[in-house]
């Protein structure tokens, strides 16, 4: 579900905590591989254009031949006019799915989960359908399960009104399973947050432990992520990079939605992190340090999802200027996150903005351009 109108490009919007915003079709830009990534001054200018397009604040970290660069622009708090904190945490939305997929693949490596086994083997009776749905199909959004997000977050006012409501994972699955399967499992792609709620339940069933604990032990600690955690039922953010805002009742007046009960997202979108930690995570994952190489190849075995964009197991994939680029986008009330890595060129970019579900097409375009320039080279030097 997109509250703002999606633009046609490589990554297309979908539902609830995904908010997979478009990325400009950078693969069509003919640049030489030697073109350097954006300089700090270029990043500052680009960040300023994102703010000018209607985003209160933006927080960026890049990693490439120029080293690690951190840039912020705009304001992180509309009341005090303070800028965003570069090292501060924010809600990452559906970037969580890459973490959940990594956790599941780790259990596959231990022989505790079979990728091609039906989910009913592990969670009998949870789904009311006769058609078998495999673990792989859940990971790749090819299950056919209805996305509960299109019910719970149908419009901005409902998003704001339900901010304090508490959900158990089973509640979310029950909402989804009131609807029939949207298609025969495996036959096509349909982004559904229900898929990753089911995967969180799977992790808890096979380990006998809570999702948050297993995530910390099996993914966060091995990757060295010191400022990443599952929000759970905690409404607050610990010293956030910025407060989160959305246009709830007016296109010009923003409502502060920083406090939010993200149990509505859980294993599909409830993680809090930083730009630094997200770059570390994707570097560790795509560098083969979190799952065995054979299973990393399984994660990267992508199939068409949207025009010019493919989806693997919790990872999105596209080509930009001849480079393979992997990552994910996420959006929840007040926070949009974009994190992409090109293992071929060792270039990375993570962006956090503090307006997301009601982001304007103009702001989307500026964010897309910022991402494309990281992988295609500094436009000032082309």
Coordinates of C-alpha atoms in Angstrom, one line a residue:
X1 CA 0.0 0.0 0.0
X2 CA 1.3 3.4 -1.0
X3 CA -0.4 6.4 0.4
X4 CA 1.6 8.7 -1.9
X5 CA 1.3 8.1 -5.7
X6 CA 4.1 5.7 -6.9
X7 CA 6.3 6.7 -9.8
X8 CA 7.2 4.2 -12.5
X9 CA 10.8 3.2 -12.0
X10 CA 13.0 0.3 -10.9
X11 CA 11.7 -0.3 -7.4
X12 CA 8.0 0.1 -7.1
X13 CA 6.0 0.8 -3.9
X14 CA 4.0 -1.8 -2.1
X15 CA 2.4 -2.2 1.3
X16 CA 2.6 -1.1 4.9
X17 CA 6.2 -1.5 6.2
X18 CA 7.7 -2.1 2.8
X19 CA 7.3 1.3 1.2
X20 CA 9.7 0.2 -1.6
X21 CA 10.1 3.6 -3.2
X22 CA 11.2 3.9 -6.8
X23 CA 14.8 4.2 -7.8
X24 CA 15.8 6.0 -10.9
X25 CA 16.7 3.7 -13.8
X26 CA 20.4 4.4 -13.4
X27 CA 21.4 1.4 -15.5
X28 CA 20.5 3.4 -18.6
X29 CA 23.2 6.1 -17.7
X30 CA 26.3 5.3 -19.8
X31 CA 29.2 6.1 -17.5
X32 CA 32.7 4.7 -17.2
X33 CA 33.5 2.5 -14.2
X34 CA 36.3 4.8 -13.3
X35 CA 33.9 7.7 -12.5
X36 CA 34.4 8.4 -8.8
X37 CA 31.4 8.4 -6.4
X38 CA 29.9 11.7 -5.2
X39 CA 32.2 14.1 -3.2
X40 CA 31.1 15.4 0.1
X41 CA 30.1 18.7 -1.5
X42 CA 27.9 16.9 -4.0
X43 CA 26.3 14.9 -1.3
X44 CA 25.5 18.0 0.7
X45 CA 23.9 19.6 -2.4
X46 CA 21.9 16.4 -3.1
X47 CA 20.7 16.2 0.5
X48 CA 19.6 19.8 0.3
X49 CA 17.5 19.0 -2.8
X50 CA 15.8 16.2 -0.9
X51 CA 14.9 18.6 1.9
X52 CA 13.7 21.3 -0.6
X53 CA 11.3 18.7 -2.1
X54 CA 9.4 18.4 1.2
X55 CA 11.4 16.2 3.6
X56 CA 12.1 17.7 7.0
X57 CA 15.4 16.0 7.4
X58 CA 17.8 13.5 5.8
X59 CA 20.7 11.4 7.1
X60 CA 23.1 9.8 4.7
X61 CA 26.2 7.5 5.1
X62 CA 28.2 6.4 2.0
X63 CA 31.1 3.9 1.9
X64 CA 33.3 3.9 -1.2
X65 CA 36.6 4.9 -2.7
X66 CA 36.4 8.2 -0.9
X67 CA 36.0 6.5 2.5
X68 CA 33.1 6.8 4.9
X69 CA 31.1 10.0 4.4
X70 CA 28.2 11.1 6.7
X71 CA 26.0 14.0 5.7
X72 CA 22.8 15.4 7.2
X73 CA 20.5 18.2 6.0
X74 CA 17.3 19.8 7.2
X75 CA 15.8 19.4 10.6
X76 CA 15.3 16.4 12.8
X77 CA 12.9 18.2 15.1
X78 CA 10.4 20.7 13.8
X79 CA 9.8 22.2 17.2
X80 CA 13.4 22.9 18.1
X81 CA 14.9 23.1 14.5
X82 CA 17.7 20.8 15.5
X83 CA 19.4 19.0 12.6
X84 CA 19.3 15.2 12.4
X85 CA 21.9 13.3 14.4
X86 CA 24.2 11.4 12.1
X87 CA 24.7 8.5 14.5
X88 CA 21.1 8.4 15.8
X89 CA 18.7 5.4 15.3
X90 CA 15.5 5.4 13.2
X91 CA 12.9 2.9 12.3
X92 CA 14.1 0.9 9.2
X93 CA 10.7 -0.6 8.1
X94 CA 11.0 -3.4 5.6
X95 CA 14.8 -3.3 5.5
X96 CA 14.0 -5.6 8.5
X97 CA 13.1 -8.3 5.9
X98 CA 16.8 -8.7 4.9
X99 CA 17.5 -9.4 8.6
X100 CA 14.7 -11.9 9.0
X101 CA 15.8 -13.7 5.8
X102 CA 19.4 -13.9 7.1
X103 CA 18.1 -15.4 10.4
X104 CA 16.0 -18.0 8.5
X105 CA 18.9 -18.9 6.2
X106 CA 21.1 -19.4 9.3
X107 CA 18.7 -22.0 10.6
X108 CA 18.6 -23.6 7.1
X109 CA 22.4 -23.9 7.3
X110 CA 21.9 -25.8 10.6
X111 CA 19.5 -28.2 9.1
X112 CA 16.6 -26.9 11.2
X113 CA 14.6 -25.5 8.3
X114 CA 14.2 -26.8 4.8
X115 CA 13.7 -24.0 2.3
X116 CA 11.4 -26.1 0.1
X117 CA 9.4 -27.6 2.8
X118 CA 5.8 -26.4 3.3
X119 CA 5.3 -24.0 6.2
X120 CA 2.6 -26.3 7.5
X121 CA 5.3 -28.8 8.5
X122 CA 6.5 -26.3 11.1
X123 CA 3.3 -24.3 11.8
X124 CA 0.5 -26.8 11.3
X125 CA -3.0 -25.3 11.2
X126 CA -1.9 -21.7 11.1
X127 CA -2.9 -21.2 7.5
X128 CA -6.4 -22.4 6.4
X129 CA -5.5 -23.2 2.8
X130 CA -5.2 -26.5 1.1
X131 CA -2.4 -25.3 -1.3
X132 CA 1.1 -25.9 0.2
X133 CA 3.2 -22.7 0.7
X134 CA 6.9 -23.3 1.1
X135 CA 9.5 -21.4 3.2
X136 CA 11.2 -20.2 0.0
X137 CA 7.9 -18.8 -1.4
X138 CA 7.4 -16.8 1.8
X139 CA 11.0 -15.4 1.6
X140 CA 10.5 -14.4 -2.0
X141 CA 7.0 -13.0 -1.7
X142 CA 5.5 -15.7 -4.0
X143 CA 3.2 -17.2 -1.4
X144 CA -0.1 -15.6 -2.5
X145 CA -0.9 -14.6 1.0
X146 CA -3.0 -11.4 1.3
X147 CA -1.1 -8.4 2.9
X148 CA -2.7 -7.5 6.1
X149 CA -1.3 -4.0 5.8
X150 CA -3.8 -3.0 3.1
X151 CA -6.5 -3.3 5.9
X152 CA -4.7 -1.9 8.9
X153 CA -3.1 1.1 7.1
X154 CA -5.6 2.0 4.4
X155 CA -5.1 5.8 4.7
X156 CA -3.0 8.3 6.6
X157 CA -5.7 9.0 9.3
X158 CA -6.0 5.3 10.1
X159 CA -2.2 5.1 10.3
X160 CA -2.2 7.9 12.9
X161 CA -5.3 6.7 14.8
X162 CA -4.0 3.2 15.3
X163 CA -0.5 4.2 16.5
X164 CA -0.9 2.8 20.0
X165 CA -2.7 -0.4 19.2
X166 CA -0.9 -3.6 20.2
X167 CA -0.8 -6.7 17.9
X168 CA 0.4 -10.2 18.3
X169 CA 1.8 -12.0 15.2
X170 CA -1.2 -14.3 15.2
X171 CA -3.5 -11.3 15.1
X172 CA -1.9 -10.2 11.9
X173 CA -2.0 -13.6 10.2
X174 CA -5.7 -13.9 11.1
X175 CA -6.4 -10.6 9.4
X176 CA -4.6 -11.8 6.3
X177 CA -6.3 -15.3 6.2
X178 CA -9.8 -13.8 6.1
X179 CA -9.0 -13.4 2.5
X180 CA -8.4 -16.2 0.0
X181 CA -5.0 -16.8 -1.5
X182 CA -4.4 -14.1 -4.1
X183 CA -2.9 -16.7 -6.6
X184 CA -1.5 -20.2 -6.7
X185 CA 1.6 -20.2 -4.5
X186 CA 4.8 -19.8 -6.5
X187 CA 3.1 -18.6 -9.7
X188 CA 4.0 -14.9 -9.3
X189 CA 5.3 -12.1 -7.1
X190 CA 3.1 -10.2 -4.7
X191 CA 4.7 -8.2 -1.8
X192 CA 3.1 -9.2 1.4
X193 CA 4.1 -8.4 5.0
X194 CA 2.2 -11.5 6.1
X195 CA 5.0 -13.6 4.5
X196 CA 7.6 -12.2 7.0
X197 CA 5.3 -12.4 10.0
X198 CA 5.0 -16.1 9.2
X199 CA 8.7 -16.4 9.0
X200 CA 9.1 -14.8 12.4
X201 CA 6.7 -17.3 13.8
X202 CA 8.7 -20.1 12.1
X203 CA 11.9 -18.9 13.8
X204 CA 10.3 -19.0 17.2
X205 CA 8.8 -22.4 16.6
X206 CA 12.0 -24.1 15.5
X207 CA 14.3 -22.4 18.1
X208 CA 11.8 -22.4 21.0
X209 CA 13.0 -18.8 21.7
X210 CA 11.8 -15.3 20.9
X211 CA 12.5 -13.7 17.6
X212 CA 14.2 -10.7 19.1
X213 CA 16.7 -12.9 21.1
X214 CA 17.5 -15.1 18.1
X215 CA 17.9 -12.0 15.9
X216 CA 20.4 -10.5 18.3
X217 CA 22.3 -13.8 18.9
X218 CA 22.5 -15.0 15.3
X219 CA 22.6 -11.8 13.2
X220 CA 23.2 -8.5 15.1
X221 CA 26.1 -9.7 17.3
X222 CA 28.0 -11.6 14.5
X223 CA 27.7 -8.5 12.2
X224 CA 28.9 -6.2 15.0
X225 CA 25.8 -4.1 15.0
X226 CA 25.9 -2.2 18.3
X227 CA 23.0 0.2 17.7
X228 CA 20.4 -2.1 16.1
X229 CA 17.5 -3.7 17.9
X230 CA 13.8 -4.8 17.7
X231 CA 11.5 -2.1 19.0
X232 CA 8.9 -4.5 20.2
X233 CA 6.2 -2.9 22.3
X234 CA 8.4 0.1 23.2
X235 CA 6.8 3.2 21.7
X236 CA 9.9 5.4 22.0
X237 CA 13.1 5.6 20.1
X238 CA 16.3 5.9 22.1
X239 CA 17.9 9.3 21.1
X240 CA 16.5 9.2 17.5
X241 CA 18.4 10.6 14.6
X242 CA 15.2 12.6 13.9
X243 CA 11.6 12.7 14.9
X244 CA 9.2 11.2 12.3
X245 CA 6.5 13.1 10.6
X246 CA 3.6 12.5 8.1
X247 CA 1.0 14.6 6.5
X248 CA -2.1 13.1 8.1
X249 CA -4.9 15.6 7.6
X250 CA -3.2 18.3 5.5
X251 CA -0.6 18.3 2.8
X252 CA 1.2 21.2 4.4
X253 CA 0.9 20.4 8.2
X254 CA 3.0 17.5 9.5
X255 CA 2.0 15.3 12.4
X256 CA 4.7 13.9 14.7
X257 CA 4.4 10.1 14.7
X258 CA 7.7 9.3 16.3
X259 CA 6.0 7.4 19.1
X260 CA 4.4 4.3 17.5
X261 CA 3.7 0.7 18.5
X262 CA 5.4 -1.2 15.8
X263 CA 4.1 -4.6 16.9
X264 CA 2.0 -4.1 13.7
X265 CA 5.2 -4.9 11.8
X266 CA 7.3 -7.3 13.9
X267 CA 9.5 -9.6 11.8
X268 CA 8.5 -7.7 8.6
X269 CA 9.5 -4.2 9.7
X270 CA 10.1 -3.6 13.4
X271 CA 13.9 -3.1 13.6
X272 CA 15.5 0.1 14.6
X273 CA 19.0 0.9 13.3
X274 CA 21.5 3.5 12.1
X275 CA 23.0 4.4 8.7
X276 CA 26.3 3.1 10.0
X277 CA 24.9 -0.2 11.2
X278 CA 22.9 -0.8 8.0
X279 CA 26.0 -0.4 5.9
X280 CA 27.9 -2.8 8.2
X281 CA 25.1 -5.3 7.9
X282 CA 24.9 -5.4 4.2
X283 CA 28.7 -5.5 3.9
X284 CA 28.8 -8.5 6.3
X285 CA 25.9 -10.3 4.5
X286 CA 27.0 -9.8 1.0
X287 CA 30.6 -10.5 2.0
X288 CA 29.6 -14.0 3.1
X289 CA 30.1 -13.5 6.8
X290 CA 26.5 -14.2 8.0
X291 CA 25.4 -17.1 5.9
X292 CA 27.4 -19.8 4.1
X293 CA 28.3 -19.0 0.4
X294 CA 25.9 -21.6 -1.0
X295 CA 23.0 -20.1 0.9
X296 CA 24.0 -16.5 0.0
X297 CA 23.8 -17.6 -3.6
X298 CA 20.3 -18.9 -2.8
X299 CA 19.4 -15.4 -1.4
X300 CA 20.7 -13.8 -4.5
X301 CA 18.8 -16.1 -6.9
X302 CA 16.4 -13.4 -7.8
X303 CA 13.3 -13.4 -10.0
X304 CA 11.4 -10.5 -11.6
X305 CA 9.3 -8.5 -9.2
X306 CA 8.8 -5.1 -10.9
X307 CA 10.1 -3.7 -14.2
X308 CA 13.9 -3.6 -14.0
X309 CA 13.9 -4.9 -10.4
X310 CA 14.2 -8.5 -9.1
X311 CA 13.7 -10.0 -5.6
X312 CA 15.6 -12.8 -4.1
X313 CA 15.2 -14.1 -0.5
X314 CA 14.8 -10.9 1.4
X315 CA 17.0 -9.0 -1.0
X316 CA 16.2 -6.7 -3.8
X317 CA 18.4 -6.6 -6.9
X318 CA 18.9 -4.3 -9.9
X319 CA 21.7 -3.2 -12.2
X320 CA 23.1 0.3 -12.1
X321 CA 25.6 1.4 -14.7
X322 CA 26.8 -2.1 -15.1
X323 CA 27.0 -2.8 -11.4
X324 CA 24.9 -5.3 -9.5
X325 CA 23.2 -3.5 -6.6
X326 CA 21.6 -5.3 -3.7
X327 CA 19.5 -4.1 -0.7
X328 CA 16.1 -3.1 0.5
X329 CA 13.9 -0.1 1.1
X330 CA 11.5 0.4 4.1
X331 CA 8.9 2.8 5.3
X332 CA 6.9 3.2 8.4
X333 CA 5.1 6.2 9.9
X334 CA 7.6 9.0 9.9
X335 CA 10.7 7.1 8.6
X336 CA 11.8 6.1 5.1
X337 CA 15.0 4.0 4.8
X338 CA 17.0 3.1 1.7
X339 CA 20.1 0.9 1.9
X340 CA 22.0 -0.5 -1.1
X341 CA 25.3 -2.1 -1.7
X342 CA 27.3 -3.0 -4.8
X343 CA 29.7 -5.8 -3.9
X344 CA 31.5 -5.4 -7.2
X345 CA 32.6 -1.9 -6.5
X346 CA 32.4 -1.8 -2.7
X347 CA 30.1 1.1 -2.9
X348 CA 27.3 1.5 -0.3
X349 CA 24.7 4.1 0.6
X350 CA 22.1 4.2 3.4
X351 CA 19.6 7.1 3.6
X352 CA 17.1 7.9 6.3
X353 CA 14.4 10.5 5.9
X354 CA 11.9 11.6 8.5
X355 CA 8.8 11.5 6.3
X356 CA 7.8 8.4 4.4
X357 CA 4.3 7.3 3.8
X358 CA 3.2 10.7 2.5
X359 CA 6.4 11.5 0.7
X360 CA 6.0 13.6 -2.5
X361 CA 7.0 12.3 -5.9
X362 CA 9.5 15.2 -6.2
X363 CA 11.2 14.0 -3.0
X364 CA 11.2 10.4 -4.3
X365 CA 12.9 11.6 -7.4
X366 CA 15.6 13.4 -5.5
X367 CA 16.3 10.4 -3.3
X368 CA 16.4 8.2 -6.4
X369 CA 18.9 10.5 -8.0
X370 CA 21.1 10.5 -4.9
X371 CA 21.2 6.6 -4.8
X372 CA 21.9 6.4 -8.6
X373 CA 24.8 8.9 -8.4
X374 CA 26.5 6.8 -5.7
X375 CA 26.7 3.8 -8.0
X376 CA 27.0 5.6 -11.3
X377 CA 29.5 8.3 -10.3
X378 CA 29.6 11.9 -9.4
X379 CA 27.5 13.8 -12.0
X380 CA 29.9 16.7 -11.7
X381 CA 32.7 14.5 -13.0
X382 CA 31.0 12.6 -15.8

